[in-house]
Amino acid sequence: MSHKTRFVALLAAGALMLPLAACASTTPGGAANCNVGITMPTRSLERWINDGEQLQKKLKDAGCTVDLQYADNKVDQQISQIQNQIAGGAKILVIASIDGTALGPVLEEAAKQTVKVIAYDRLINGSPNVDYYATFDNYKVGQLQGNFLKDQLKLDSAAGPINFEPFAGSPDDNNAKFFFAGAWDVLLPYVQKGTLVVPSGKAPKSNDEWTSIGIQSWQSDKAQAEMDNRLSSFYTGGKKVQAVLSPNDSLAIGIVASLKSAGYAPGADYPMITGQDGDKANVKAILAGEQAMTVWKDTRKLGDRVFTMIQQITKGEKVEVNDEKTYNNGVKVVPSYLIEPEVVTKDLVQSKLIDSGFLKASDVGLG
Ligand code: GAL
């Protein structure tokens, strides 16, 4: 069903009602044109809860009218939430899209109402009606994961073969393409050289084939099932996996669970596993030696940047960006602001995650 037909169907089905007034919180004296609709993909992945609530609080404290919605990873639900926010008077939309290619029609609506659109963390594709993009340097996230494995496994000097299993993110997530490209540009040469071998055979020959190993909706249980399958089919007769490229923490936690049930335990021949996001469960796994690293993206910085963009828009000021070339959404290059991601290993948990206040020591069993 085309996105246009899907949007018209939603309109006809009356799914697009006007509940906004009910859920919007208006603070006395709130800036009239600071009326913001925020939509996040899901509450089932830890980071989006933080992202949504952090930005909502900053805007409310600044006197803005804010509507925050989560879409349970359902595209139709996100489309109707956005439509409700437009119908309810939002002047600015902040959207962390589930499927960045599905929002064309509803953003046409937004444009008709001169509503500004900020793509949050994930780019919105195929529409001219995206004004700004705020995110982390997604390609660099992958590079950090690839270089971490390269350094830890000493791939330039290692004889090999080293048994390695790569995974990629959700096929409908534009970020997943960049994460994979960043990592694969580092690791593919070692696969081609035979230093890294992929017993499951699931090694994309180029970045364009990344979706062949994509895990839909970043679901931990799907990653666990996929790893179970690879271990039972390709790791028999004492063969051990030695490294896993996991693009984020929700997949890593599924992969760790699969390894555990296959009898792997932290120690000498435990595989090197990457991650992203700094989720509590994964920080615990890092402290327990079950995951080697995570790429930390301080979502507070992303919230701060988007808050600044909103302030600049409401004041009619020039919106500050730092990248006007990387993110072409198929219709235009979207002016973007990229934030630096950082590697966190066991010895950096305290200084980067706890001391900075991103996590509490008690969140990860340290206090
Ligand atoms: C990506 C996001 C990552 C990760 C993943 C799953 O788009 O950039 O931080 O959280 O989605 O939610």
Coordinates of C-alpha atoms and ligand atoms in Angstrom, one line a residue:
M1 CA 0.0 0.0 0.0
S2 CA 1.6 3.4 -1.0
H3 CA 2.3 5.9 1.8
K4 CA -0.2 8.2 0.1
T5 CA -3.0 5.6 0.1
R6 CA -2.1 4.7 3.7
F7 CA -2.4 8.3 4.8
V8 CA -5.8 8.8 3.0
A9 CA -7.0 5.6 4.6
L10 CA -6.1 6.8 8.0
L11 CA -7.9 10.1 7.3
A12 CA -11.0 8.3 6.2
A13 CA -10.9 5.9 9.1
G14 CA -11.2 8.9 11.4
A15 CA -8.0 7.6 13.1
L16 CA -6.9 11.1 12.9
M17 CA -8.9 12.9 15.6
L18 CA -8.1 16.0 17.6
P19 CA -7.1 14.6 21.1
L20 CA -4.1 17.0 21.2
A21 CA -5.8 19.6 23.4
A22 CA -6.4 16.8 25.9
C23 CA -2.8 15.7 26.2
A24 CA -1.0 19.0 25.5
S25 CA 0.3 20.7 28.6
T26 CA 0.3 24.5 28.3
T27 CA 2.4 26.4 30.8
P28 CA 1.0 29.9 31.6
G29 CA 2.7 32.5 29.5
G30 CA 4.0 29.7 27.2
A31 CA 5.6 31.1 23.9
A32 CA 2.6 31.1 21.5
N33 CA 4.7 29.7 18.6
C34 CA 6.6 27.3 20.7
N35 CA 4.1 24.6 20.3
V36 CA 6.0 21.4 19.7
G37 CA 4.9 17.9 18.8
I38 CA 7.5 15.1 19.5
T39 CA 7.1 11.6 18.2
M40 CA 9.5 8.8 19.3
P41 CA 9.6 5.3 17.7
T42 CA 8.9 3.1 20.8
R43 CA 9.1 2.8 24.6
S44 CA 10.5 -0.8 24.2
L45 CA 14.0 0.5 23.5
E46 CA 15.6 2.3 26.5
R47 CA 17.1 5.3 24.8
W48 CA 13.9 6.7 23.3
I49 CA 12.3 7.0 26.7
N50 CA 15.3 9.2 27.8
D51 CA 15.3 11.1 24.5
G52 CA 11.6 12.0 24.7
E53 CA 11.3 12.8 28.4
Q54 CA 14.5 14.9 28.4
L55 CA 13.4 17.1 25.5
Q56 CA 9.8 17.4 26.8
K57 CA 11.1 18.6 30.2
K58 CA 13.4 21.2 28.6
L59 CA 10.6 22.6 26.4
K60 CA 8.1 22.6 29.2
D61 CA 10.5 24.4 31.5
A62 CA 10.9 27.0 28.8
G63 CA 7.2 27.6 28.6
C64 CA 6.5 25.7 25.4
T65 CA 3.4 23.7 24.7
V66 CA 4.6 20.1 24.2
D67 CA 2.9 16.9 23.1
L68 CA 5.1 13.7 23.4
Q69 CA 4.0 10.5 21.7
Y70 CA 5.5 7.0 21.4
A71 CA 4.4 4.8 18.5
D72 CA 5.2 1.3 19.6
N73 CA 7.3 0.8 16.4
K74 CA 4.1 1.0 14.4
V75 CA 4.3 3.3 11.3
D76 CA 0.6 3.9 11.0
Q77 CA 0.4 4.9 14.7
Q78 CA 3.3 7.3 14.2
I79 CA 1.6 8.9 11.1
S80 CA -1.7 9.4 13.0
Q81 CA 0.2 10.9 16.0
I82 CA 2.0 13.4 13.7
Q83 CA -1.3 14.2 12.0
N84 CA -3.0 14.8 15.4
Q85 CA -0.1 17.1 16.4
I86 CA -0.5 19.1 13.1
A87 CA -4.3 19.3 13.5
G88 CA -3.8 20.4 17.1
G89 CA -1.7 23.4 16.3
A90 CA 1.9 22.2 16.6
K91 CA 4.2 24.7 14.9
I92 CA 7.3 22.5 15.1
L93 CA 7.5 18.7 14.8
V94 CA 10.4 16.7 16.2
I95 CA 10.3 13.2 14.7
A96 CA 12.4 10.1 15.4
S97 CA 11.0 8.1 12.6
I98 CA 10.3 4.4 12.6
D99 CA 10.4 4.1 8.8
G100 CA 12.0 7.3 7.4
T101 CA 10.4 6.6 4.0
A102 CA 6.8 6.5 5.1
L103 CA 6.2 10.1 6.2
G104 CA 6.0 12.0 2.8
P105 CA 2.2 12.5 2.7
V106 CA 1.8 13.6 6.3
L107 CA 4.7 16.0 6.0
E108 CA 3.0 17.6 3.0
E109 CA 0.2 18.3 5.5
A110 CA 2.7 19.9 7.8
A111 CA 4.2 22.1 5.0
K112 CA 0.7 23.3 4.1
Q113 CA 0.4 24.5 7.7
T114 CA 3.9 26.1 7.6
V115 CA 5.0 23.7 10.4
K116 CA 8.7 23.2 10.7
V117 CA 10.1 19.7 10.8
I118 CA 13.2 18.5 12.7
A119 CA 14.3 14.9 12.0
Y120 CA 15.5 13.5 15.3
D121 CA 18.4 11.0 15.3
R122 CA 17.1 9.2 12.2
L123 CA 16.8 11.0 8.8
I124 CA 13.4 11.3 7.1
N125 CA 13.8 10.3 3.4
G126 CA 12.0 11.1 0.2
S127 CA 10.4 14.4 1.3
P128 CA 11.2 18.1 0.7
N129 CA 9.4 18.9 3.9
V130 CA 12.2 18.2 6.4
D131 CA 13.8 21.4 7.5
Y132 CA 16.6 20.2 9.8
Y133 CA 18.3 17.0 11.1
A134 CA 19.9 16.5 14.4
T135 CA 21.8 13.3 15.2
F136 CA 25.0 11.7 16.2
D137 CA 27.7 11.1 13.5
N138 CA 26.2 7.7 12.5
Y139 CA 29.0 6.7 10.1
K140 CA 31.5 7.3 12.9
V141 CA 29.5 5.1 15.3
G142 CA 30.3 2.2 12.9
Q143 CA 33.9 3.2 12.4
L144 CA 34.4 3.2 16.2
Q145 CA 33.0 -0.4 16.4
G146 CA 35.1 -1.5 13.4
N147 CA 38.3 0.0 14.7
F148 CA 37.7 -1.3 18.2
L149 CA 37.6 -4.9 16.8
K150 CA 40.5 -4.2 14.5
D151 CA 42.6 -3.0 17.4
Q152 CA 41.5 -5.5 20.0
L153 CA 41.9 -8.4 17.6
K154 CA 45.2 -6.9 16.2
L155 CA 43.9 -7.6 12.7
D156 CA 47.0 -6.1 11.0
S157 CA 49.3 -8.6 12.6
A158 CA 47.0 -11.5 13.3
A159 CA 47.5 -14.6 11.2
G160 CA 43.9 -15.6 11.6
P161 CA 41.5 -17.0 10.6
I162 CA 39.4 -15.4 13.4
N163 CA 35.8 -16.6 13.5
F164 CA 33.6 -13.5 13.2
E165 CA 29.8 -12.9 12.9
P166 CA 28.4 -9.5 11.7
F167 CA 25.0 -8.2 12.4
A168 CA 23.2 -5.1 11.1
G169 CA 20.3 -2.9 12.3
S170 CA 16.7 -2.6 11.3
P171 CA 16.3 -2.5 7.5
D172 CA 13.8 0.4 7.7
D173 CA 16.2 2.5 9.8
N174 CA 18.4 4.9 7.7
N175 CA 20.9 5.1 10.6
A176 CA 21.6 1.3 10.3
K177 CA 23.0 1.8 6.8
F178 CA 25.5 4.4 8.1
F179 CA 26.4 2.3 11.2
F180 CA 27.1 -0.7 8.9
A181 CA 29.1 1.2 6.3
G182 CA 31.3 2.8 9.0
A183 CA 32.1 -0.6 10.5
W184 CA 32.4 -2.6 7.2
D185 CA 34.7 0.0 5.6
V186 CA 37.1 -1.0 8.4
L187 CA 36.4 -4.8 8.6
L188 CA 35.6 -6.0 5.0
P189 CA 39.3 -5.8 3.9
Y190 CA 40.1 -8.3 6.6
V191 CA 37.3 -10.6 5.6
Q192 CA 38.5 -10.4 2.0
K193 CA 42.1 -11.2 3.2
G194 CA 40.9 -14.2 5.2
T195 CA 42.0 -12.8 8.5
L196 CA 38.4 -12.6 9.5
V197 CA 36.2 -15.6 8.5
V198 CA 32.4 -15.7 8.8
P199 CA 31.5 -19.4 9.3
S200 CA 27.8 -18.6 8.8
G201 CA 28.6 -17.1 5.4
K202 CA 26.6 -14.0 6.4
A203 CA 29.2 -11.5 5.2
P204 CA 27.8 -8.8 2.9
K205 CA 30.1 -8.4 -0.2
S206 CA 29.5 -4.6 -0.1
N207 CA 27.8 -2.0 2.1
D208 CA 24.8 -2.0 -0.2
E209 CA 24.0 -5.5 0.9
W210 CA 23.7 -4.6 4.6
T211 CA 20.0 -5.4 4.9
S212 CA 20.8 -9.1 4.2
I213 CA 21.9 -9.3 7.9
G214 CA 19.5 -6.7 9.2
I215 CA 17.5 -7.4 12.4
Q216 CA 14.0 -5.9 12.0
S217 CA 13.0 -3.3 14.6
W218 CA 16.3 -3.8 16.5
Q219 CA 14.6 -6.6 18.5
S220 CA 16.8 -8.5 21.0
D221 CA 14.8 -11.7 20.7
K222 CA 15.3 -11.7 16.9
A223 CA 19.1 -11.2 17.3
Q224 CA 19.1 -14.0 19.9
A225 CA 17.3 -16.4 17.6
E226 CA 19.6 -15.5 14.7
M227 CA 22.7 -16.1 16.8
D228 CA 21.2 -19.4 18.1
N229 CA 20.8 -20.5 14.5
R230 CA 24.3 -19.5 13.5
L231 CA 25.9 -21.3 16.5
S232 CA 23.9 -24.5 16.1
S233 CA 24.4 -24.6 12.3
F234 CA 28.0 -23.4 11.8
Y235 CA 29.8 -23.8 15.2
T236 CA 29.9 -27.5 15.8
G237 CA 32.8 -29.8 16.7
G238 CA 34.3 -27.3 19.1
K239 CA 34.5 -24.4 16.7
K240 CA 34.2 -21.1 18.7
V241 CA 33.0 -17.7 17.6
Q242 CA 35.7 -15.1 18.5
A243 CA 34.1 -11.7 17.5
V244 CA 30.7 -10.3 16.9
L245 CA 29.8 -7.0 15.2
S246 CA 26.6 -5.9 17.0
P247 CA 25.4 -2.5 15.8
N248 CA 23.6 -1.6 19.0
D249 CA 23.0 -2.7 22.6
S250 CA 19.5 -4.2 22.2
L251 CA 20.9 -6.6 19.6
A252 CA 24.0 -7.3 21.7
I253 CA 22.0 -8.3 24.7
G254 CA 20.2 -10.9 22.6
I255 CA 23.5 -12.2 21.2
V256 CA 25.0 -12.4 24.7
A257 CA 22.0 -14.5 25.9
S258 CA 22.4 -16.8 22.9
L259 CA 26.1 -17.3 23.7
K260 CA 25.4 -18.0 27.3
S261 CA 22.8 -20.7 26.5
A262 CA 25.4 -22.2 24.2
G263 CA 27.8 -22.5 27.1
Y264 CA 30.1 -19.5 26.4
A265 CA 31.3 -17.7 29.6
P266 CA 33.5 -14.6 30.1
G267 CA 37.1 -15.5 30.0
A268 CA 40.0 -16.4 27.6
D269 CA 38.0 -17.6 24.6
Y270 CA 34.9 -15.4 25.1
P271 CA 34.1 -13.4 21.9
M272 CA 34.6 -9.7 21.5
I273 CA 31.2 -8.1 21.2
T274 CA 30.4 -4.5 20.2
G275 CA 27.3 -2.4 21.0
Q276 CA 25.8 1.1 21.0
D277 CA 23.7 3.3 23.2
G278 CA 25.0 2.6 26.7
D279 CA 21.8 0.8 27.8
K280 CA 21.8 -0.2 31.5
A281 CA 21.7 -4.0 30.9
N282 CA 24.6 -3.7 28.5
V283 CA 26.7 -1.6 30.8
K284 CA 26.2 -4.4 33.4
A285 CA 27.2 -6.9 30.7
I286 CA 30.4 -4.9 30.0
L287 CA 31.2 -4.8 33.7
A288 CA 30.7 -8.6 33.8
G289 CA 32.9 -9.2 30.8
E290 CA 30.0 -10.3 28.6
Q291 CA 30.3 -7.4 26.1
A292 CA 33.5 -5.6 25.2
M293 CA 32.3 -2.0 24.5
T294 CA 29.4 0.2 23.6
V295 CA 29.4 3.4 21.5
W296 CA 27.9 5.9 23.9
K297 CA 25.7 8.7 22.4
D298 CA 25.0 11.2 25.1
T299 CA 21.3 11.8 24.3
R300 CA 21.2 14.8 26.6
K301 CA 23.5 16.6 24.1
L302 CA 21.1 15.7 21.3
G303 CA 18.2 17.0 23.3
D304 CA 20.1 20.2 24.1
R305 CA 20.8 20.7 20.4
V306 CA 17.2 20.2 19.3
F307 CA 16.1 22.5 22.1
T308 CA 18.4 25.2 20.7
M309 CA 17.2 24.6 17.2
I310 CA 13.6 25.1 18.4
Q311 CA 14.5 28.3 20.2
Q312 CA 16.2 29.6 17.1
I313 CA 13.2 28.7 15.0
T314 CA 10.7 30.4 17.4
K315 CA 12.9 33.5 17.5
G316 CA 13.2 33.6 13.7
E317 CA 17.0 33.3 14.0
K318 CA 19.3 31.3 11.7
V319 CA 19.4 27.7 12.9
E320 CA 22.9 26.5 13.6
V321 CA 24.0 23.4 11.8
N322 CA 27.5 21.8 11.3
D323 CA 27.0 19.5 8.3
E324 CA 25.4 20.6 5.0
K325 CA 26.6 17.8 2.8
T326 CA 26.3 14.3 4.2
Y327 CA 22.6 13.7 4.6
N328 CA 20.9 13.7 1.2
N329 CA 17.4 12.3 1.8
G330 CA 16.8 11.6 -1.9
V331 CA 15.1 15.0 -2.5
K332 CA 17.5 17.4 -0.8
V333 CA 20.6 17.6 1.4
V334 CA 19.0 18.3 4.8
P335 CA 21.0 20.8 6.9
S336 CA 22.2 18.7 9.9
Y337 CA 23.9 19.0 13.3
L338 CA 26.1 16.0 14.1
I339 CA 27.2 15.2 17.6
E340 CA 30.3 13.1 18.5
P341 CA 29.8 9.5 19.7
E342 CA 32.3 7.9 22.2
V343 CA 33.6 4.4 22.9
V344 CA 32.9 3.1 26.5
T345 CA 34.7 0.1 27.8
K346 CA 34.8 -1.4 31.3
D347 CA 37.4 1.0 32.6
L348 CA 35.5 4.1 31.2
V349 CA 32.1 3.3 32.7
Q350 CA 32.6 5.3 35.9
S351 CA 34.2 8.4 34.3
K352 CA 32.0 8.7 31.2
L353 CA 28.6 7.3 32.2
I354 CA 28.4 7.6 36.0
D355 CA 30.4 10.8 36.8
S356 CA 28.7 12.6 33.9
G357 CA 25.3 11.7 35.4
F358 CA 24.1 9.8 32.3
L359 CA 23.6 6.7 34.5
K360 CA 23.4 6.2 38.3
A361 CA 25.9 3.8 39.9
S362 CA 22.9 1.9 41.3
D363 CA 21.6 1.5 37.7
V364 CA 24.5 -0.8 36.9
G365 CA 25.2 -2.5 40.2
L366 CA 28.1 -0.2 41.2
G367 CA 26.5 1.5 44.1
Ligands
GAL1 C1 19.0 3.9 15.9 C2 19.6 4.7 16.9 C3 20.4 3.9 17.8 C4 19.6 2.7 18.3 C5 18.7 2.1 17.4 C6 17.6 1.3 18.0 O1 18.4 4.6 14.9 O2 20.4 5.7 16.4 O3 20.8 4.7 18.9 O4 19.0 3.0 19.5 O5 18.1 3.0 16.5 O6 16.7 2.1 18.7

